Short mmCIF file of C-alpha atoms in Angstrom, two decimals:
data_model
loop_
_atom_site.label_atom_id
_atom_site.label_comp_id
_atom_site.label_asym_id
_atom_site.label_seq_id
_atom_site.Cartn_x
_atom_site.Cartn_y
_atom_site.Cartn_z
CA UNK T 30 49.56 131.01 82.99
CA UNK T 31 47.44 129.31 80.34
CA UNK T 32 50.70 128.03 78.99
CA UNK T 33 51.14 125.77 81.98
CA UNK T 34 47.66 124.30 81.75
CA UNK T 35 48.01 123.50 78.07
CA UNK T 36 51.26 121.60 78.21
CA UNK T 37 50.49 117.96 79.13
CA UNK T 38 51.85 116.63 82.40
CA UNK T 39 55.18 114.85 81.73
CA UNK T 40 55.23 111.04 82.11
CA UNK T 41 56.27 109.23 85.27
CA UNK T 42 59.76 108.39 84.05
CA UNK T 43 60.40 111.97 83.00
CA UNK T 44 59.25 113.29 86.37
CA UNK T 45 61.42 110.80 88.23
CA UNK T 46 64.40 111.74 86.05
CA UNK T 47 63.85 115.45 86.83
CA UNK T 48 63.41 114.83 90.53
CA UNK T 49 66.60 112.75 90.52
CA UNK T 50 68.63 115.62 89.11
CA UNK T 51 67.09 118.54 91.00
CA UNK T 52 68.68 119.82 94.20
CA UNK T 53 67.26 118.34 97.36
CA UNK T 54 65.29 120.92 99.28
CA UNK T 55 64.72 118.89 102.43
CA UNK T 56 67.92 116.88 102.97
CA UNK T 57 71.22 118.40 103.96
CA UNK T 58 74.42 117.65 102.08
CA UNK T 59 75.72 115.84 105.15
CA UNK T 60 72.64 113.63 105.33
CA UNK T 61 72.96 112.72 101.66
CA UNK T 62 76.67 112.01 101.94
CA UNK T 63 76.31 109.77 104.99
CA UNK T 64 73.32 107.95 103.50
CA UNK T 65 75.17 107.47 100.20
CA UNK T 66 78.23 106.21 102.03
CA UNK T 67 76.25 103.66 104.03
CA UNK T 68 74.35 102.47 100.96
CA UNK T 69 77.67 102.15 99.15
CA UNK T 70 79.15 99.96 101.86
CA UNK T 71 76.05 97.76 101.96
CA UNK T 72 75.97 97.44 98.20
CA UNK T 73 79.65 96.62 97.87
CA UNK T 74 79.53 94.11 100.72
CA UNK T 75 76.53 92.38 99.18
CA UNK T 76 78.20 92.33 95.79
CA UNK T 77 81.34 90.81 97.19
CA UNK T 78 79.45 88.31 99.29
CA UNK T 79 77.49 86.99 96.33
CA UNK T 80 80.67 86.89 94.27
CA UNK T 81 82.30 84.69 96.90
CA UNK T 82 79.31 82.35 96.77
CA UNK T 83 80.15 81.69 93.13
CA UNK T 84 83.61 80.55 94.19
CA UNK T 85 82.45 77.53 96.18
CA UNK T 86 82.69 73.93 95.09
CA UNK T 87 78.94 73.60 95.62
CA UNK T 88 78.32 76.35 93.13
CA UNK T 89 80.62 74.95 90.44
CA UNK T 90 79.20 71.46 90.72
CA UNK T 91 75.60 72.65 90.84
CA UNK T 92 75.89 72.04 87.11
CA UNK T 93 76.05 68.30 86.68
CA UNK T 94 78.40 68.73 83.70
CA UNK T 95 81.10 69.80 86.15
CA UNK T 96 80.78 66.59 88.17
CA UNK T 97 83.09 64.65 85.85
CA UNK T 98 85.89 66.95 86.94
CA UNK T 99 84.81 66.80 90.55
CA UNK T 100 85.09 63.01 90.59
CA UNK T 101 88.54 63.02 89.01
CA UNK T 102 89.80 65.76 91.27
CA UNK T 103 88.62 63.88 94.39
CA UNK T 104 91.21 61.21 93.60
CA UNK T 105 94.07 63.71 93.68
CA UNK T 106 96.39 65.20 96.27
CA UNK T 107 94.66 68.57 96.05
CA UNK T 108 91.52 67.05 97.58
CA UNK T 109 93.04 64.89 100.30
CA UNK T 110 96.60 65.06 101.57
CA UNK T 111 98.65 64.68 104.72
CA UNK T 112 98.79 68.40 105.50
CA UNK T 113 95.03 68.85 105.26
CA UNK T 114 95.19 71.89 103.00
CA UNK T 115 92.70 71.66 100.18
CA UNK T 116 92.70 73.43 96.83
CA UNK T 117 89.13 73.81 95.58
CA UNK T 118 87.98 74.51 92.01
CA UNK T 119 88.22 78.26 92.32
CA UNK T 120 91.71 78.14 93.82
CA UNK T 121 93.00 76.84 90.50
CA UNK T 122 90.47 78.34 88.11
CA UNK T 123 89.60 81.79 89.49
CA UNK T 124 92.28 84.48 90.00
CA UNK T 125 92.50 86.47 93.26
CA UNK T 126 93.38 89.84 91.76
CA UNK T 127 90.20 91.87 91.47
CA UNK T 128 90.26 92.80 87.79
CA UNK T 129 91.29 89.29 86.71
CA UNK T 130 88.67 87.77 88.97
CA UNK T 131 85.99 89.95 87.36
CA UNK T 132 87.35 88.99 83.97
CA UNK T 133 87.16 85.28 84.79
CA UNK T 134 83.60 85.66 86.07
CA UNK T 135 82.51 87.51 82.95
CA UNK T 136 84.16 84.94 80.68
CA UNK T 137 82.38 82.17 82.60
CA UNK T 138 79.07 83.40 81.22
CA UNK T 139 79.87 81.11 78.30
CA UNK T 140 79.65 78.14 80.72
CA UNK T 141 75.99 78.99 81.26
CA UNK T 142 75.45 79.33 77.53
CA UNK T 143 76.98 75.92 76.84
CA UNK T 144 75.07 74.38 79.73
CA UNK T 145 71.83 75.51 78.13
CA UNK T 146 72.97 74.26 74.72
CA UNK T 147 74.04 70.96 76.29
CA UNK T 148 77.48 71.08 74.68
CA UNK T 149 78.95 68.62 77.19
CA UNK T 150 75.74 67.09 78.58
CA UNK T 151 76.73 63.42 78.07
CA UNK T 152 79.98 61.62 78.97
CA UNK T 153 80.64 61.03 75.25
CA UNK T 154 80.18 64.69 74.37
CA UNK T 155 82.32 65.59 77.35
CA UNK T 156 85.25 63.44 76.29
CA UNK T 157 84.98 64.76 72.77
CA UNK T 158 85.27 68.31 73.98
CA UNK T 159 87.76 67.74 76.77
CA UNK T 160 90.87 68.48 74.73
CA UNK T 161 89.44 71.80 73.61
CA UNK T 162 88.42 72.79 77.14
CA UNK T 163 91.75 71.70 78.59
CA UNK T 164 93.52 73.76 75.92
CA UNK T 165 91.52 76.81 76.95
CA UNK T 166 92.65 76.36 80.54
CA UNK T 167 96.26 75.78 79.52
CA UNK T 168 96.22 78.91 77.42
CA UNK T 169 95.08 80.97 80.39
CA UNK T 170 97.59 79.38 82.75
CA UNK T 171 100.51 79.65 80.34
CA UNK T 172 99.72 83.28 79.61
CA UNK T 173 99.50 84.11 83.32
CA UNK T 174 102.66 82.17 84.26
CA UNK T 175 100.46 79.74 86.25
CA UNK T 176 99.38 82.57 88.53
CA UNK T 177 96.76 80.51 90.36
CA UNK T 178 99.22 77.71 91.25
CA UNK T 179 101.58 80.34 92.56
CA UNK T 180 99.02 81.61 95.04
CA UNK T 181 99.95 78.50 97.02
CA UNK T 182 103.21 77.17 95.58
CA UNK T 183 106.41 79.01 94.73
CA UNK T 184 109.85 77.84 93.71
CA UNK T 185 111.32 80.21 96.31
CA UNK T 186 109.59 78.36 99.15
CA UNK T 187 110.54 74.87 97.95
CA UNK T 188 113.23 72.97 99.80
CA UNK T 189 114.90 71.17 96.95
CA UNK T 190 116.91 69.05 99.37
CA UNK T 191 113.81 67.23 100.60
CA UNK T 192 112.14 66.95 97.22
CA UNK T 193 112.59 63.83 95.14
CA UNK T 194 115.67 64.19 92.96
CA UNK T 195 113.60 64.12 89.81
CA UNK T 196 111.40 66.93 91.10
CA UNK T 197 114.31 69.04 92.38
CA UNK T 198 116.26 68.64 89.13
CA UNK T 199 113.31 69.60 87.04
CA UNK T 200 112.43 72.58 89.22
CA UNK T 201 115.99 73.88 89.05
CA UNK T 202 115.76 73.54 85.33
CA UNK T 203 112.39 75.31 85.31
CA UNK T 204 113.92 78.28 87.13
CA UNK T 205 116.90 78.39 84.79
CA UNK T 206 114.81 78.19 81.65
CA UNK T 207 111.89 80.29 82.83
CA UNK T 208 109.33 77.51 82.53
CA UNK T 209 106.02 77.61 84.32
CA UNK T 210 104.14 75.00 86.39
CA UNK T 211 101.60 74.04 83.73
CA UNK T 212 104.41 73.36 81.23
CA UNK T 213 105.08 70.10 83.11
CA UNK T 214 102.11 69.55 85.42
CA UNK T 215 99.20 69.13 83.03
CA UNK T 216 96.56 66.79 84.39
CA UNK T 217 97.31 67.79 87.98
CA UNK T 218 93.63 67.54 88.93
CA UNK T 219 91.78 65.85 86.07
CA UNK T 220 92.22 63.05 83.53
CA UNK T 221 94.10 63.95 80.39
CA UNK T 222 92.67 63.31 76.94
CA UNK T 223 94.72 61.46 74.32
CA UNK T 224 96.91 63.71 72.22
CA UNK T 225 97.34 66.23 75.01
CA UNK T 226 101.07 66.74 74.53
CA UNK T 227 100.65 67.77 70.90
CA UNK T 228 97.80 70.08 71.86
CA UNK T 229 99.81 71.64 74.65
CA UNK T 230 102.69 72.28 72.29
CA UNK T 231 100.23 73.88 69.90
CA UNK T 232 98.95 76.19 72.66
CA UNK T 233 102.48 77.27 73.53
CA UNK T 234 103.38 77.91 69.91
CA UNK T 235 100.26 79.98 69.41
CA UNK T 236 100.97 82.10 72.48
CA UNK T 237 104.61 82.56 71.53
CA UNK T 238 103.49 83.91 68.15
CA UNK T 239 100.62 85.98 69.50
CA UNK T 240 101.83 87.76 72.58
CA UNK T 241 105.55 87.35 72.05
CA UNK T 242 105.25 86.26 75.63
CA UNK T 243 108.65 84.64 75.77
CA UNK T 244 111.45 83.93 73.36
CA UNK T 245 112.07 80.91 71.20
CA UNK T 246 114.37 79.45 73.87
CA UNK T 247 111.35 78.81 76.05
CA UNK T 248 109.59 76.92 73.32
CA UNK T 249 112.67 74.85 72.59
CA UNK T 250 112.97 74.02 76.29
CA UNK T 251 109.38 72.89 76.54
CA UNK T 252 109.67 70.88 73.33
CA UNK T 253 112.66 69.03 74.67
CA UNK T 254 110.92 68.45 78.01
CA UNK T 255 107.80 67.17 76.33
CA UNK T 256 110.04 65.01 74.15
CA UNK T 257 111.73 63.42 77.14
CA UNK T 258 108.48 63.11 79.07
CA UNK T 259 106.92 61.16 76.23
CA UNK T 260 109.72 58.59 76.28
CA UNK V 15 85.55 83.27 70.14
CA UNK V 16 87.82 82.95 73.13
CA UNK V 17 89.51 86.18 72.10
CA UNK V 18 86.25 88.12 72.01
CA UNK V 19 85.36 86.75 75.44
CA UNK V 20 88.81 87.69 76.62
CA UNK V 21 88.36 91.26 75.41
CA UNK V 22 84.87 91.53 76.93
CA UNK V 23 86.24 90.20 80.21
CA UNK V 24 89.06 92.72 80.19
CA UNK V 25 86.63 95.57 79.54
CA UNK V 26 84.30 94.39 82.30
CA UNK V 27 87.20 94.03 84.70
CA UNK V 28 88.26 97.61 83.97
CA UNK V 29 84.77 99.03 84.41
CA UNK V 30 84.36 97.34 87.78
CA UNK V 31 87.93 98.15 88.76
CA UNK V 32 89.86 101.37 89.42
CA UNK V 33 89.58 102.89 85.91
CA UNK V 34 85.79 102.68 85.94
CA UNK V 35 85.09 103.59 89.54
CA UNK V 36 87.83 106.08 90.36
CA UNK V 37 87.63 107.45 86.80
CA UNK V 38 83.99 108.36 87.32
CA UNK V 39 84.76 109.78 90.74
CA UNK V 40 87.55 112.00 89.46
CA UNK V 41 85.44 113.07 86.48
CA UNK V 42 82.79 114.30 88.92
CA UNK V 43 85.33 116.63 90.49
CA UNK V 44 85.62 118.93 87.47
CA UNK V 45 83.41 120.71 84.92
CA UNK V 46 86.19 120.74 82.36
CA UNK V 47 85.75 117.88 79.88
CA UNK V 48 89.43 117.75 78.99
CA UNK V 49 90.60 117.63 82.57
CA UNK V 50 88.05 114.88 83.26
CA UNK V 51 89.19 112.80 80.29
CA UNK V 52 92.81 113.39 81.25
CA UNK V 53 92.32 112.32 84.87
CA UNK V 54 90.37 109.25 83.77
CA UNK V 55 93.02 108.33 81.23
CA UNK V 56 95.74 108.78 83.84
CA UNK V 57 94.00 106.37 86.23
CA UNK V 58 93.57 104.01 83.27
CA UNK V 59 97.30 104.16 82.66
CA UNK V 60 98.32 103.84 86.30
CA UNK V 61 96.07 101.00 87.41
CA UNK V 62 97.64 98.22 85.28
CA UNK V 63 101.05 99.50 86.37
CA UNK V 64 100.13 99.38 90.04
CA UNK V 65 97.64 96.50 90.17
CA UNK V 66 98.31 94.57 86.98
CA UNK V 67 100.10 91.24 86.79
CA UNK V 68 100.30 89.69 90.22
CA UNK V 69 102.56 89.60 93.23
CA UNK V 70 103.91 86.18 92.38
CA UNK V 71 104.46 86.17 88.63
CA UNK V 72 106.44 88.25 86.21
CA UNK V 73 104.16 88.38 83.22
CA UNK V 74 104.41 91.54 81.14
CA UNK V 75 101.15 93.47 81.01
CA UNK V 76 99.84 93.34 77.46
CA UNK V 77 99.17 96.32 75.22
CA UNK V 78 95.51 95.33 75.04
CA UNK V 79 95.25 95.58 78.79
CA UNK V 80 96.68 99.10 78.75
CA UNK V 81 94.56 100.16 75.78
CA UNK V 82 91.33 98.87 77.34
CA UNK V 83 92.12 100.32 80.75
CA UNK V 84 92.96 103.77 79.37
CA UNK V 85 89.89 103.86 77.12
CA UNK V 86 87.61 102.82 79.97
CA UNK V 87 89.28 105.44 82.20
CA UNK V 88 88.68 108.23 79.67
CA UNK V 89 85.05 107.25 79.10
CA UNK V 90 84.47 106.99 82.86
CA UNK V 91 86.04 110.43 83.34
CA UNK V 92 83.71 111.91 80.72
CA UNK V 93 80.72 110.18 82.31
CA UNK V 94 81.68 111.64 85.68
CA UNK V 95 81.98 115.08 84.11
CA UNK V 96 78.53 114.70 82.54
CA UNK V 97 77.14 113.84 85.96
CA UNK V 98 78.75 117.00 87.34
CA UNK V 99 77.21 119.15 84.60
CA UNK V 100 73.78 117.62 85.01
CA UNK V 101 73.67 117.31 88.75
CA UNK V 102 75.52 120.31 90.15
CA UNK V 103 75.32 124.06 89.76
CA UNK V 104 78.93 124.66 90.70
#
């Protein structure tokens, strides 16, 4: 008896922790299950909803550093075209598959960090860093076989007979040699910095060494394409 | 730098994906630590196989992806098991 009076009353956190783990005396299992289920749905819906908010063009360009890209992209076919289908920032830069989407969102925390640091806060700084940023995007696209482009485009759905000859020839070649969209379509939405071909080659070489993603043939194919494209 | 971010992103994606969520859930179904770790690891192994890559591309799933997913699965299974021990009498 005296024992109980002498021990000091545990702190608030401790008491909450104990209450959290002790069996509920007043609520039935069914009540708890249904309540937990409803809270789960609400939580997940809210989570998903706010995640989608971060996929809008408004969100991306709420940082003025991203407006350079917005301006350039507005001049391209992905902004305005005869079919009226628009690809927005997240269509090309954020994967659909859940785990890759989460990964992209977590990696984007560095955008906030660099925004605070002001890494690309002036047009001069931006241009200086563009090659490096573009290379980061290329690396992701090359490694994922241009997954985001393929959410909308696919070789299988292309009618080569109505494509320009140059396009159809190159796409046939891409299928034969296992090349991916970004191998030939760099600069599809933004201006390209000088020296981009060399940098792209470097990215491909690095990936080929690192992941053994594809054989040497692939690299040779891209080299020869880049060679002819530069002519 | 990009590689560390890449790894962190992969871990985060696993925690918020099947290995983390279902791993914890399955761990909560048993009091046996080994069964819990095994179930979690199994989900970690299966989820890249089922959900990895994408419907439109044929990119091999990397070893890192498997390793991260399995590790996260095992840890989630153990966490679920700990919840069972702490929060249930059966």
